[in-house]
Amino acid sequence: MRRWLARVGALTAAAVLIAATAPIIMADDLTVTRGAGDGGVAREREIRDIKSEIHRLEQRVDQLENENGQLKKSNAELKQNADKLQTSTTQQLSEIQSRASAPPSPADFMDAMNRFLGRYRFTLVGGAAGSYIYDRKSNTNTFALDLEPIILWQLSDKLLFEGTIEANLPAGSSADYQLPVADFQYFLNDYAELVMGIFDQPFGDWYEDQSPFWVNRFITAPLPYNVGSLIPPTEVGLQLRGGFQWGEMGQVADYTIWSGNGPGYTNATCGSNTPPSPLPDCSTTTALVGDTLVSDNNIRLNTHSPGFGGRFRVYPLPADSNFGRLELGASTFDGKWLDGFWLTSWGVDFNYFRDNLQARGEWIQTYRQMPQGLGADNRQGWYVQAGYFLTGLQVPLLPSELDQYIDRLEPLIRYSGINQRATVLGNVITTPGIGFTGSPALYAPHAREVAVGLDYWFAPSIVWQNELDLELPRAGGFYSDTGQAVGAYPNDRAFVSQFAVGF
Amino acid sequence: MSRLIKFGMMAALAAIALVPLAPRHARAAEMTPAQQKRQMFRRGAQLWPIYCNTCHNARPGGEFSPTEWNMIIMHMRTQANLPPQDANAILEYLKASR
């Protein structure tokens, strides 16, 4: 700007100079004409010089005017650019502002979180379920809701943390939260891994592998893992586990051994145990035949000794065999539930699938040592189940548009049962919840159940499940807290419909 | 007594499992990284419908990001006691089939 002003100044000065010299030149001309003769040649040269100087100055003025025009033009261009810059900056600013004030998408949030945590990463998985439950005997007709998010937190290539929080809505109260799983999983080498913390009981196929909503083909648990569960559901302690290939591809075997707090039983309140009960007077003892196992993480202060368990699985068929996939498993779990008194258990299980068919089953036997005079408290439980996807089924006479729905259907059937000498009447709770119909028949010492189901799969982990339970308990057994014979237990019927999602 | 036998058996099984028993893999050193990847992808594609359908319906690669799959496969390696070469092959397949 300054330079421009200087140029304008110079230009003005030149103009003033021209204006000032013009009359002199003109006067000189007159003089020249008038006074020709004396020193004319010298004057003429002088005049020529002045003329050429004027010419030079005129050229300079033209040049300056030209430059001035160019400066004005570039100045206008500059201004235009500055305006453009300002509008685009304002636009960008407002974009940034609107982006900053908008809530981040889950993916953005996870990315940001992962950036924040550096190489430590986590992800949120888990499941949710909403059920409608009807049971005839307990006159239940209700809805239930349960959410089980799992946080996976990868601390290194070898270390993973898994935490499951369970939030449900029990009857007549607000949300209830539990921490069924919280453990570190550390891979020692290719064949061994250490798990530390609270974990699902690795015994059998149920707690660890089949219990999540979207994994279980049925809504309820089979009897040996239902209210009269034979094995405690979780354990606090340490596991060593791993797998290896022993034959062709797919022919693998794996093991899990663990030690934890061990089993514990709820202390039932004892009623009047009157003769002719075959059981001793229960007011003199804290233990009863048929006690229920403690289910809440087994965190007990009166730990008598740790429990031990082992599980072994083998897959005899190679991956490319045409005979499908077969899994055979065996488990054991033993621990003192009271000083010097053991709960010993073992179980075998199988799982087979080929194309649309899947079948699985388990047999479990437990022995509980009882204080003198209380008699044995041994239990057995089993289940077999099968499901068949209707994918590819051609139903005659049915419009082909319906095929896509039929493809997603999976009819199911399951038979399960338990046997024990007695149960505790005081432990019978018929308040329903997710996966529990509230049927009193489930507590019978010789409970039997036939469950039929129909699942509709929207996606591999999104399912609408329907289940009809026929409770057909056998006669026999006692209530150990009242001493009454159970006798013929009335049959019962329950229906559950559930929407389950795994995410 | 039967308890002792059982624990002995379990300990023996664990000991067996800890001994490197795994079959000798195809000599990986002689393959280029690209060939190794392709071989893993093929193995994973063959194993995924079998292993990952055992306990629940197999979840397809598109459901999760590669970072998430890293964690989920670690989780499933624990859950199913998968041999690492199989878990890694399935991971490769899942990431590539997104």
Coordinates of C-alpha atoms in Angstrom, one line a residue:
Chain A
M1 CA 0.0 0.0 0.0
R2 CA 2.8 2.4 0.9
R3 CA 4.6 1.6 -2.3
W4 CA 1.5 2.3 -4.2
L5 CA 1.1 5.7 -2.5
A6 CA 4.7 6.6 -3.3
R7 CA 4.1 5.8 -6.9
V8 CA 1.0 7.9 -7.0
G9 CA 3.1 10.7 -5.4
A10 CA 5.8 10.4 -8.0
L11 CA 3.2 10.5 -10.7
T12 CA 1.6 13.7 -9.3
A13 CA 5.1 15.3 -9.0
A14 CA 5.7 14.5 -12.7
A15 CA 2.4 16.0 -13.7
V16 CA 3.2 19.2 -11.6
L17 CA 6.6 19.4 -13.3
I18 CA 5.0 19.2 -16.8
A19 CA 2.5 21.8 -15.9
A20 CA 5.2 24.1 -14.5
T21 CA 7.5 23.8 -17.5
A22 CA 4.9 24.2 -20.2
P23 CA 4.6 28.0 -20.1
I24 CA 8.4 28.5 -19.9
I25 CA 8.8 26.4 -23.0
M26 CA 6.0 28.3 -24.7
A27 CA 7.6 31.6 -23.7
D28 CA 11.0 30.4 -24.9
D29 CA 9.4 29.6 -28.3
L30 CA 8.2 33.1 -28.5
T31 CA 11.6 34.4 -27.6
V32 CA 13.1 32.0 -30.1
T33 CA 10.9 33.3 -32.9
R34 CA 11.4 36.8 -31.8
G35 CA 15.1 36.8 -31.1
A36 CA 16.3 34.5 -33.9
G37 CA 19.8 35.3 -35.0
D38 CA 21.9 35.6 -31.8
G39 CA 22.9 32.2 -30.3
G40 CA 19.9 30.4 -32.1
V41 CA 21.7 27.1 -32.6
A42 CA 22.5 26.7 -29.0
R43 CA 18.9 27.5 -28.0
E44 CA 17.5 25.2 -30.5
R45 CA 19.6 22.3 -29.1
E46 CA 18.4 23.3 -25.6
I47 CA 14.8 23.2 -26.8
R48 CA 15.3 19.8 -28.4
D49 CA 16.8 18.6 -25.1
I50 CA 13.8 19.9 -23.2
K51 CA 11.4 18.4 -25.7
S52 CA 13.0 15.0 -25.4
E53 CA 12.9 15.3 -21.6
I54 CA 9.2 16.1 -21.9
H55 CA 8.7 13.1 -24.1
R56 CA 10.6 11.0 -21.6
L57 CA 8.5 12.3 -18.8
E58 CA 5.3 11.7 -20.7
Q59 CA 6.4 8.1 -21.3
R60 CA 7.2 7.7 -17.6
V61 CA 3.7 9.1 -16.8
D62 CA 2.2 6.5 -19.1
Q63 CA 4.2 3.8 -17.6
L64 CA 3.2 4.9 -14.1
E65 CA -0.4 5.1 -15.0
N66 CA -0.2 1.7 -16.4
E67 CA 1.5 0.4 -13.3
N68 CA -1.1 2.1 -11.2
G69 CA -3.9 0.4 -13.2
Q70 CA -2.2 -3.0 -12.7
L71 CA -1.9 -2.3 -9.0
K72 CA -5.5 -1.4 -8.7
K73 CA -6.4 -4.6 -10.5
S74 CA -4.3 -6.8 -8.4
N75 CA -5.6 -5.1 -5.3
A76 CA -9.1 -5.9 -6.3
E77 CA -8.1 -9.5 -7.0
L78 CA -6.5 -9.6 -3.5
K79 CA -9.7 -8.3 -1.9
Q80 CA -11.7 -10.9 -3.8
N81 CA -9.4 -13.6 -2.6
A82 CA -9.6 -12.4 0.9
D83 CA -13.4 -12.4 0.7
K84 CA -13.4 -15.9 -0.6
L85 CA -11.1 -17.1 2.1
Q86 CA -13.2 -15.5 4.7
T87 CA -16.4 -17.2 3.5
S88 CA -14.8 -20.6 3.2
T89 CA -13.2 -20.2 6.7
T90 CA -16.6 -19.3 8.1
Q91 CA -18.2 -22.3 6.4
Q92 CA -15.5 -24.6 7.7
L93 CA -15.8 -23.2 11.2
S94 CA -19.5 -23.7 11.3
E95 CA -19.1 -27.3 9.9
I96 CA -16.6 -28.0 12.7
Q97 CA -18.9 -26.5 15.2
S98 CA -21.9 -28.5 14.1
R99 CA -19.7 -31.7 14.1
A100 CA -18.4 -30.9 17.5
S101 CA -21.9 -30.4 18.9
A102 CA -23.4 -33.6 17.3
P103 CA -23.1 -36.8 19.4
P104 CA -20.4 -39.1 18.1
S105 CA -21.5 -42.3 16.3
P106 CA -20.6 -45.5 18.2
A107 CA -17.8 -46.2 15.7
D108 CA -16.4 -42.7 16.2
F109 CA -16.6 -43.2 19.9
M110 CA -14.9 -46.5 19.8
D111 CA -12.2 -45.2 17.5
A112 CA -11.6 -42.2 19.8
M113 CA -11.6 -44.5 22.8
N114 CA -9.1 -46.8 21.2
R115 CA -6.9 -43.8 20.2
F116 CA -7.1 -42.7 23.8
L117 CA -6.2 -46.1 25.1
G118 CA -3.4 -46.4 22.6
R119 CA -2.6 -50.0 22.0
Y120 CA -5.1 -51.1 24.7
R121 CA -8.4 -51.9 23.1
F122 CA -11.8 -52.9 24.1
T123 CA -15.0 -54.0 22.6
L124 CA -18.6 -54.4 23.9
V125 CA -20.4 -57.6 23.1
G126 CA -23.0 -59.7 25.0
G127 CA -26.7 -60.3 24.8
A128 CA -30.1 -59.1 25.7
A129 CA -33.5 -60.9 26.0
G130 CA -37.1 -60.0 26.6
S131 CA -39.6 -62.7 27.5
Y132 CA -43.2 -63.4 27.9
I133 CA -43.8 -66.1 30.5
Y134 CA -46.9 -68.1 31.2
D135 CA -47.1 -70.9 33.8
R136 CA -50.4 -72.7 34.6
K137 CA -49.6 -74.0 38.0
S138 CA -48.1 -70.9 39.6
N139 CA -50.6 -68.8 37.6
T140 CA -47.8 -66.7 36.1
N141 CA -48.4 -64.3 33.2
T142 CA -45.7 -61.8 32.9
F143 CA -42.9 -60.1 31.0
A144 CA -39.2 -60.2 31.9
L145 CA -36.1 -58.4 30.6
D146 CA -32.4 -59.1 30.9
L147 CA -29.3 -57.5 29.6
E148 CA -25.8 -59.1 29.8
P149 CA -23.1 -56.9 28.2
I150 CA -19.6 -58.3 28.0
I151 CA -16.6 -56.0 27.9
L152 CA -13.6 -57.5 26.2
W153 CA -10.4 -55.6 27.0
Q154 CA -7.3 -56.5 25.1
L155 CA -4.3 -55.5 27.2
S156 CA -1.6 -57.2 25.0
D157 CA -1.3 -59.8 22.3
K158 CA -1.5 -62.4 25.1
L159 CA -3.7 -60.9 27.7
L160 CA -7.5 -60.3 27.5
F161 CA -9.9 -59.2 30.2
E162 CA -13.5 -60.3 30.1
G163 CA -16.2 -58.8 32.3
T164 CA -19.9 -59.6 32.2
I165 CA -22.4 -57.5 33.9
E166 CA -25.9 -58.8 34.3
A167 CA -28.8 -56.4 34.7
N168 CA -32.3 -57.8 35.1
L169 CA -35.7 -56.8 36.4
P170 CA -36.7 -59.2 39.1
A171 CA -40.4 -59.2 40.1
G172 CA -41.6 -56.4 42.3
S173 CA -38.3 -54.4 42.4
S174 CA -36.1 -52.3 40.3
A175 CA -33.1 -53.4 38.3
D176 CA -30.7 -55.8 39.8
Y177 CA -27.1 -56.1 38.8
Q178 CA -24.7 -58.9 39.1
L179 CA -21.1 -59.7 38.0
P180 CA -21.2 -63.3 36.8
V181 CA -17.9 -63.2 35.0
A182 CA -14.7 -61.1 35.5
D183 CA -11.5 -62.7 34.6
F184 CA -8.1 -62.3 32.9
Q185 CA -7.2 -64.7 30.2
Y186 CA -3.4 -65.0 29.6
F187 CA -2.0 -67.2 26.8
L188 CA 1.2 -68.8 28.2
N189 CA 2.1 -70.6 25.0
D190 CA 0.4 -72.5 22.1
Y191 CA -0.9 -75.2 24.4
A192 CA -1.7 -73.5 27.7
E193 CA -3.6 -70.5 28.9
L194 CA -4.2 -69.2 32.4
V195 CA -7.6 -67.8 33.4
M196 CA -7.9 -65.9 36.7
G197 CA -10.9 -64.4 38.4
I198 CA -14.6 -65.2 38.4
F199 CA -15.6 -67.5 35.6
D200 CA -18.4 -69.8 34.5
Q201 CA -18.0 -73.3 35.9
P202 CA -16.1 -75.1 33.1
F203 CA -17.9 -78.4 34.1
G204 CA -20.0 -79.8 31.3
D205 CA -21.3 -78.1 28.3
W206 CA -23.9 -75.8 29.8
Y207 CA -22.6 -72.9 31.9
E208 CA -19.7 -72.0 29.8
D209 CA -20.9 -72.9 26.3
Q210 CA -24.7 -72.9 26.2
S211 CA -26.2 -70.6 28.7
P212 CA -26.1 -67.2 26.9
F213 CA -29.6 -66.2 25.6
W214 CA -28.8 -66.3 21.9
V215 CA -26.6 -69.4 22.2
N216 CA -29.2 -71.6 24.0
R217 CA -31.6 -73.0 21.4
F218 CA -34.2 -73.1 24.1
I219 CA -35.2 -70.3 26.5
T220 CA -35.0 -72.3 29.7
A221 CA -32.1 -74.4 31.0
P222 CA -32.4 -78.2 31.0
L223 CA -33.4 -79.6 34.4
P224 CA -29.9 -80.5 35.7
Y225 CA -28.9 -76.9 35.2
N226 CA -32.2 -75.3 36.2
V227 CA -33.4 -74.5 39.8
G228 CA -32.2 -77.9 41.1
S229 CA -28.8 -77.4 39.6
L230 CA -26.4 -80.2 40.3
I231 CA -23.2 -78.2 39.8
P232 CA -22.5 -74.6 41.1
P233 CA -22.7 -72.2 38.1
T234 CA -19.6 -70.0 38.7
E235 CA -16.3 -70.3 40.4
V236 CA -13.7 -67.9 41.7
G237 CA -10.2 -69.1 41.1
L238 CA -7.7 -70.2 38.5
Q239 CA -7.9 -72.3 35.3
L240 CA -5.3 -73.8 33.1
R241 CA -6.6 -74.7 29.6
G242 CA -5.6 -75.3 26.1
G243 CA -6.2 -77.3 22.9
F244 CA -4.1 -79.2 20.4
Q245 CA -4.5 -81.0 17.1
W246 CA -3.8 -84.7 17.4
G247 CA -4.7 -86.0 14.0
E248 CA -5.8 -84.5 10.7
M249 CA -7.1 -80.9 10.5
G250 CA -10.1 -80.6 12.8
Q251 CA -9.2 -83.6 14.9
V252 CA -8.5 -81.7 18.0
A253 CA -8.7 -82.3 21.8
D254 CA -8.7 -79.8 24.6
Y255 CA -8.5 -79.7 28.4
T256 CA -9.4 -77.4 31.2
I257 CA -8.3 -77.9 34.8
W258 CA -9.3 -75.4 37.5
S259 CA -9.3 -74.8 41.2
G260 CA -11.6 -72.4 43.0
N261 CA -13.6 -71.7 46.1
G262 CA -15.6 -74.9 45.7
P263 CA -19.2 -75.7 46.4
G264 CA -21.5 -74.2 49.0
Y265 CA -25.1 -74.8 49.9
T266 CA -27.8 -72.4 51.1
N267 CA -28.7 -72.9 54.7
A268 CA -32.3 -73.9 54.6
T269 CA -34.5 -73.0 57.5
C270 CA -35.7 -76.1 59.1
G271 CA -39.3 -76.8 59.9
S272 CA -40.7 -79.5 62.2
N273 CA -39.4 -82.8 60.9
T274 CA -41.8 -85.2 62.5
P275 CA -41.7 -89.0 62.4
P276 CA -42.4 -91.2 60.4
S277 CA -40.0 -89.2 58.3
P278 CA -37.1 -91.3 57.2
L279 CA -34.9 -88.3 57.7
P280 CA -33.4 -87.3 61.1
D281 CA -34.7 -84.4 63.1
C282 CA -33.4 -81.4 61.1
S283 CA -33.5 -79.0 64.0
T284 CA -30.2 -80.5 65.2
T285 CA -28.3 -80.0 61.9
T286 CA -27.6 -77.1 59.5
A287 CA -27.5 -79.4 56.5
L288 CA -30.4 -81.0 54.7
V289 CA -30.6 -83.6 52.0
G290 CA -31.7 -81.7 48.9
D291 CA -30.1 -78.3 49.8
T292 CA -29.7 -76.0 46.9
L293 CA -26.2 -75.0 45.8
V294 CA -25.1 -71.4 46.3
S295 CA -25.3 -69.7 42.9
D296 CA -23.7 -66.3 43.5
N297 CA -20.1 -66.6 42.5
N298 CA -19.4 -68.9 45.5
I299 CA -17.7 -66.1 47.4
R300 CA -17.9 -67.6 50.8
L301 CA -16.1 -66.8 54.0
N302 CA -16.3 -70.3 55.3
T303 CA -14.2 -71.9 52.6
H304 CA -13.3 -75.3 53.8
S305 CA -10.9 -76.2 51.1
P306 CA -10.6 -75.3 47.4
G307 CA -12.6 -77.2 44.8
F308 CA -11.0 -78.9 41.9
G309 CA -12.2 -79.6 38.4
G310 CA -11.2 -81.0 35.1
R311 CA -12.8 -81.2 31.7
F312 CA -11.6 -83.0 28.6
R313 CA -13.1 -82.8 25.1
V314 CA -12.2 -84.6 22.0
Y315 CA -13.3 -84.2 18.3
P316 CA -12.8 -87.5 16.6
L317 CA -13.9 -86.5 13.1
P318 CA -11.6 -84.6 10.7
A319 CA -12.8 -81.3 9.3
D320 CA -13.3 -82.6 5.8
S321 CA -15.1 -85.8 6.7
N322 CA -18.7 -86.1 5.4
F323 CA -19.9 -87.4 8.8
G324 CA -20.3 -84.0 10.4
R325 CA -18.8 -82.7 13.6
L326 CA -18.8 -84.8 16.8
E327 CA -17.7 -83.6 20.2
L328 CA -17.3 -85.9 23.2
G329 CA -16.6 -84.5 26.6
A330 CA -16.0 -85.6 30.2
S331 CA -15.9 -83.5 33.3
T332 CA -15.3 -83.8 37.0
F333 CA -15.7 -81.3 39.9
D334 CA -14.9 -82.0 43.5
G335 CA -14.7 -79.9 46.6
K336 CA -15.4 -79.9 50.3
W337 CA -18.7 -78.2 51.1
L338 CA -18.1 -78.7 54.8
D339 CA -15.1 -79.7 56.8
G340 CA -14.3 -83.3 55.7
F341 CA -17.4 -83.6 53.6
W342 CA -17.1 -83.7 49.9
L343 CA -19.2 -83.0 46.9
T344 CA -17.9 -85.3 44.1
S345 CA -19.2 -85.2 40.6
W346 CA -18.6 -86.3 37.1
G347 CA -20.4 -86.0 33.8
V348 CA -20.2 -86.9 30.2
D349 CA -21.6 -85.1 27.2
F350 CA -21.8 -85.1 23.5
N351 CA -22.6 -82.7 20.7
Y352 CA -23.1 -83.6 17.1
F353 CA -24.0 -81.6 14.1
R354 CA -24.3 -82.2 10.4
D355 CA -25.9 -79.9 7.9
N356 CA -29.3 -78.8 9.4
L357 CA -29.3 -81.1 12.3
Q358 CA -27.8 -80.5 15.8
A359 CA -28.1 -82.8 18.8
R360 CA -26.5 -82.6 22.2
G361 CA -26.8 -84.3 25.6
E362 CA -25.3 -84.7 29.0
W363 CA -25.3 -87.1 31.9
I364 CA -24.3 -85.9 35.4
Q365 CA -23.8 -87.8 38.7
T366 CA -23.0 -86.1 42.0
Y367 CA -22.3 -87.5 45.4
R368 CA -22.6 -85.3 48.5
Q369 CA -21.2 -86.7 51.7
M370 CA -23.5 -85.9 54.6
P371 CA -22.8 -85.6 58.4
Q372 CA -23.5 -88.8 60.3
G373 CA -27.1 -90.0 60.2
L374 CA -28.4 -87.7 57.5
G375 CA -28.1 -90.3 54.8
A376 CA -26.8 -89.9 51.3
D377 CA -27.5 -86.8 49.1
N378 CA -26.7 -88.1 45.7
R379 CA -28.2 -86.7 42.5
Q380 CA -28.4 -87.5 38.8
G381 CA -29.4 -85.3 36.0
W382 CA -29.5 -85.6 32.2
Y383 CA -30.8 -84.1 29.0
V384 CA -30.9 -84.8 25.3
Q385 CA -32.0 -82.3 22.7
A386 CA -32.2 -82.0 19.0
G387 CA -32.9 -79.2 16.6
Y388 CA -33.4 -79.2 12.8
F389 CA -33.2 -76.1 10.6
L390 CA -35.9 -76.2 7.9
T391 CA -33.5 -74.5 5.5
G392 CA -34.0 -75.8 2.0
L393 CA -37.3 -77.6 2.9
Q394 CA -39.7 -77.8 0.0
V395 CA -43.2 -77.9 1.3
P396 CA -45.6 -79.0 -1.4
L397 CA -48.6 -76.7 -2.1
L398 CA -47.1 -73.8 -0.3
P399 CA -46.4 -70.6 -2.2
S400 CA -42.7 -70.2 -2.9
E401 CA -42.6 -66.7 -1.3
L402 CA -43.0 -68.4 2.1
D403 CA -39.7 -70.4 1.6
Q404 CA -37.6 -67.5 2.9
Y405 CA -39.5 -67.7 6.2
I406 CA -39.5 -71.4 6.4
D407 CA -35.7 -71.4 5.9
R408 CA -35.3 -69.5 9.1
L409 CA -37.3 -71.9 11.3
E410 CA -35.7 -74.4 13.7
P411 CA -38.0 -76.8 15.5
L412 CA -36.6 -78.3 18.7
I413 CA -37.2 -81.0 21.2
R414 CA -35.6 -81.7 24.6
Y415 CA -36.0 -84.3 27.3
S416 CA -34.4 -83.7 30.7
G417 CA -34.7 -85.0 34.2
I418 CA -33.2 -85.2 37.7
N419 CA -33.3 -87.7 40.5
Q420 CA -32.6 -87.0 44.1
R421 CA -33.9 -88.3 47.4
A422 CA -35.4 -85.1 48.7
T423 CA -35.8 -81.4 48.1
V424 CA -36.2 -78.5 50.5
L425 CA -39.8 -77.1 50.5
G426 CA -38.5 -73.8 51.9
N427 CA -36.3 -73.3 48.9
V428 CA -39.2 -73.5 46.4
I429 CA -39.5 -70.1 44.7
T430 CA -42.1 -69.7 42.0
T431 CA -41.3 -66.1 41.0
P432 CA -40.5 -66.3 37.3
G433 CA -37.6 -64.6 35.6
I434 CA -35.6 -64.8 32.4
G435 CA -35.2 -68.5 31.5
F436 CA -37.3 -69.6 34.5
T437 CA -41.1 -70.3 34.2
G438 CA -41.7 -70.4 38.0
S439 CA -43.3 -73.9 37.7
P440 CA -43.2 -75.6 41.1
A441 CA -42.9 -78.9 39.3
L442 CA -39.3 -78.0 38.5
Y443 CA -38.5 -78.6 42.2
A444 CA -39.8 -82.2 42.4
P445 CA -37.2 -84.7 43.5
H446 CA -37.8 -86.7 40.4
A447 CA -38.6 -83.9 37.9
R448 CA -39.0 -84.7 34.3
E449 CA -39.6 -82.2 31.5
V450 CA -40.4 -82.4 27.8
A451 CA -39.7 -79.1 26.1
V452 CA -40.7 -78.4 22.5
G453 CA -39.5 -75.2 20.8
L454 CA -39.7 -73.3 17.6
D455 CA -37.0 -70.7 16.9
Y456 CA -37.2 -68.1 14.1
W457 CA -33.7 -66.8 13.3
F458 CA -33.5 -63.3 11.9
A459 CA -29.7 -63.4 11.9
P460 CA -27.1 -65.8 13.3
S461 CA -27.5 -64.1 16.7
I462 CA -31.0 -62.6 16.6
V463 CA -33.8 -65.0 17.4
W464 CA -37.4 -65.2 18.3
Q465 CA -37.9 -68.3 20.4
N466 CA -41.0 -70.1 21.5
E467 CA -41.1 -72.9 24.0
L468 CA -43.7 -75.1 25.5
D469 CA -42.7 -77.0 28.6
L470 CA -44.5 -80.1 29.8
E471 CA -43.6 -80.8 33.4
L472 CA -44.1 -84.5 34.1
P473 CA -42.6 -85.2 37.6
R474 CA -42.4 -88.7 38.8
A475 CA -43.7 -89.6 42.3
G476 CA -41.4 -90.3 45.1
G477 CA -39.0 -88.5 47.5
F478 CA -39.4 -86.2 50.5
Y479 CA -39.3 -82.6 51.6
S480 CA -36.4 -82.8 53.9
D481 CA -37.4 -79.7 55.9
T482 CA -40.9 -80.8 56.6
G483 CA -40.4 -84.6 56.4
Q484 CA -43.5 -85.0 54.1
A485 CA -43.5 -87.4 51.3
V486 CA -43.7 -85.6 48.0
G487 CA -46.0 -88.2 46.5
A488 CA -47.5 -87.7 43.1
Y489 CA -46.6 -84.2 41.9
P490 CA -49.1 -82.6 39.7
N491 CA -48.1 -82.1 36.1
D492 CA -47.7 -78.6 34.8
R493 CA -47.5 -76.7 31.6
A494 CA -45.7 -73.5 30.7
F495 CA -45.2 -71.4 27.6
V496 CA -42.4 -68.9 27.1
S497 CA -41.8 -66.6 24.1
Q498 CA -38.6 -64.7 23.9
F499 CA -36.8 -62.3 21.7
A500 CA -33.0 -62.7 22.1
V501 CA -30.1 -60.8 20.6
G502 CA -26.4 -61.4 20.7
F503 CA -24.3 -58.4 19.8
Chain B
M1 CA -9.3 -93.2 46.3
S2 CA -11.4 -92.7 43.2
R3 CA -10.8 -89.0 43.7
L4 CA -7.0 -89.5 43.6
I5 CA -7.3 -91.5 40.4
K6 CA -9.4 -88.8 38.9
F7 CA -7.0 -86.0 39.8
G8 CA -4.1 -88.1 38.6
M9 CA -5.8 -88.6 35.3
M10 CA -6.6 -84.9 34.9
A11 CA -3.0 -84.0 35.8
A12 CA -1.7 -86.5 33.3
L13 CA -4.0 -85.1 30.6
A14 CA -2.8 -81.6 31.4
A15 CA 0.8 -82.7 31.2
I16 CA 0.1 -84.4 27.9
A17 CA -1.5 -81.2 26.6
L18 CA 1.4 -79.1 27.7
V19 CA 3.9 -81.3 25.7
P20 CA 4.1 -79.8 22.2
L21 CA 2.2 -82.5 20.4
A22 CA 1.0 -80.4 17.5
P23 CA 1.5 -81.7 14.0
R24 CA 4.3 -80.2 12.0
H25 CA 2.8 -77.4 10.0
A26 CA 3.7 -77.0 6.4
R27 CA 7.1 -75.4 6.3
A28 CA 6.1 -71.8 6.7
A29 CA 9.6 -70.5 6.2
E30 CA 9.6 -71.6 2.6
M31 CA 6.5 -69.6 1.7
T32 CA 6.2 -65.9 1.0
P33 CA 4.0 -63.9 3.4
A34 CA 1.4 -63.6 0.7
Q35 CA 1.3 -67.4 0.2
Q36 CA 1.2 -68.0 3.9
K37 CA -1.8 -65.6 4.1
R38 CA -3.6 -67.4 1.3
Q39 CA -3.0 -70.8 2.9
M40 CA -4.3 -69.5 6.3
F41 CA -7.4 -68.0 4.5
R42 CA -8.1 -71.4 2.9
R43 CA -7.7 -73.2 6.2
G44 CA -9.9 -70.7 8.0
A45 CA -12.6 -70.9 5.3
Q46 CA -12.7 -74.6 5.8
L47 CA -12.7 -74.5 9.6
W48 CA -15.1 -71.6 10.2
P49 CA -18.3 -73.3 9.3
I50 CA -17.3 -76.3 11.5
Y51 CA -15.7 -74.8 14.6
C52 CA -17.8 -71.7 14.8
N53 CA -21.1 -73.6 14.4
T54 CA -20.4 -76.0 17.3
C55 CA -21.8 -73.9 20.2
H56 CA -23.8 -71.3 18.4
N57 CA -24.6 -70.2 14.8
A58 CA -21.4 -69.1 13.1
R59 CA -21.1 -65.3 13.0
P60 CA -20.0 -63.9 9.7
G61 CA -16.9 -61.7 9.2
G62 CA -18.9 -58.6 8.3
E63 CA -20.3 -58.3 11.8
F64 CA -17.2 -56.9 13.4
S65 CA -14.2 -54.8 12.5
P66 CA -10.7 -56.4 12.3
T67 CA -9.7 -55.0 15.7
E68 CA -12.9 -56.4 17.2
W69 CA -12.3 -59.8 15.6
N70 CA -8.8 -59.9 17.2
M71 CA -10.4 -59.6 20.6
I72 CA -13.3 -61.9 19.9
I73 CA -11.1 -64.6 18.5
M74 CA -9.0 -64.4 21.7
H75 CA -12.2 -64.7 23.6
M76 CA -13.3 -67.7 21.5
R77 CA -9.9 -69.3 21.7
T78 CA -10.5 -69.4 25.5
Q79 CA -14.1 -70.5 25.2
A80 CA -13.4 -73.3 22.8
N81 CA -9.7 -74.1 23.6
L82 CA -8.9 -73.7 20.0
P83 CA -5.4 -74.6 18.8
P84 CA -3.7 -71.3 17.9
Q85 CA -3.0 -72.2 14.3
D86 CA -6.7 -72.9 13.8
A87 CA -7.8 -69.7 15.6
N88 CA -5.4 -67.6 13.6
A89 CA -6.5 -69.2 10.3
I90 CA -10.2 -68.4 11.2
L91 CA -9.2 -64.9 12.2
E92 CA -7.5 -64.4 8.8
Y93 CA -10.6 -65.7 7.0
L94 CA -13.0 -63.5 9.0
K95 CA -11.0 -60.4 8.4
A96 CA -10.6 -61.1 4.7
S97 CA -14.3 -62.0 4.2
R98 CA -15.6 -58.8 5.5

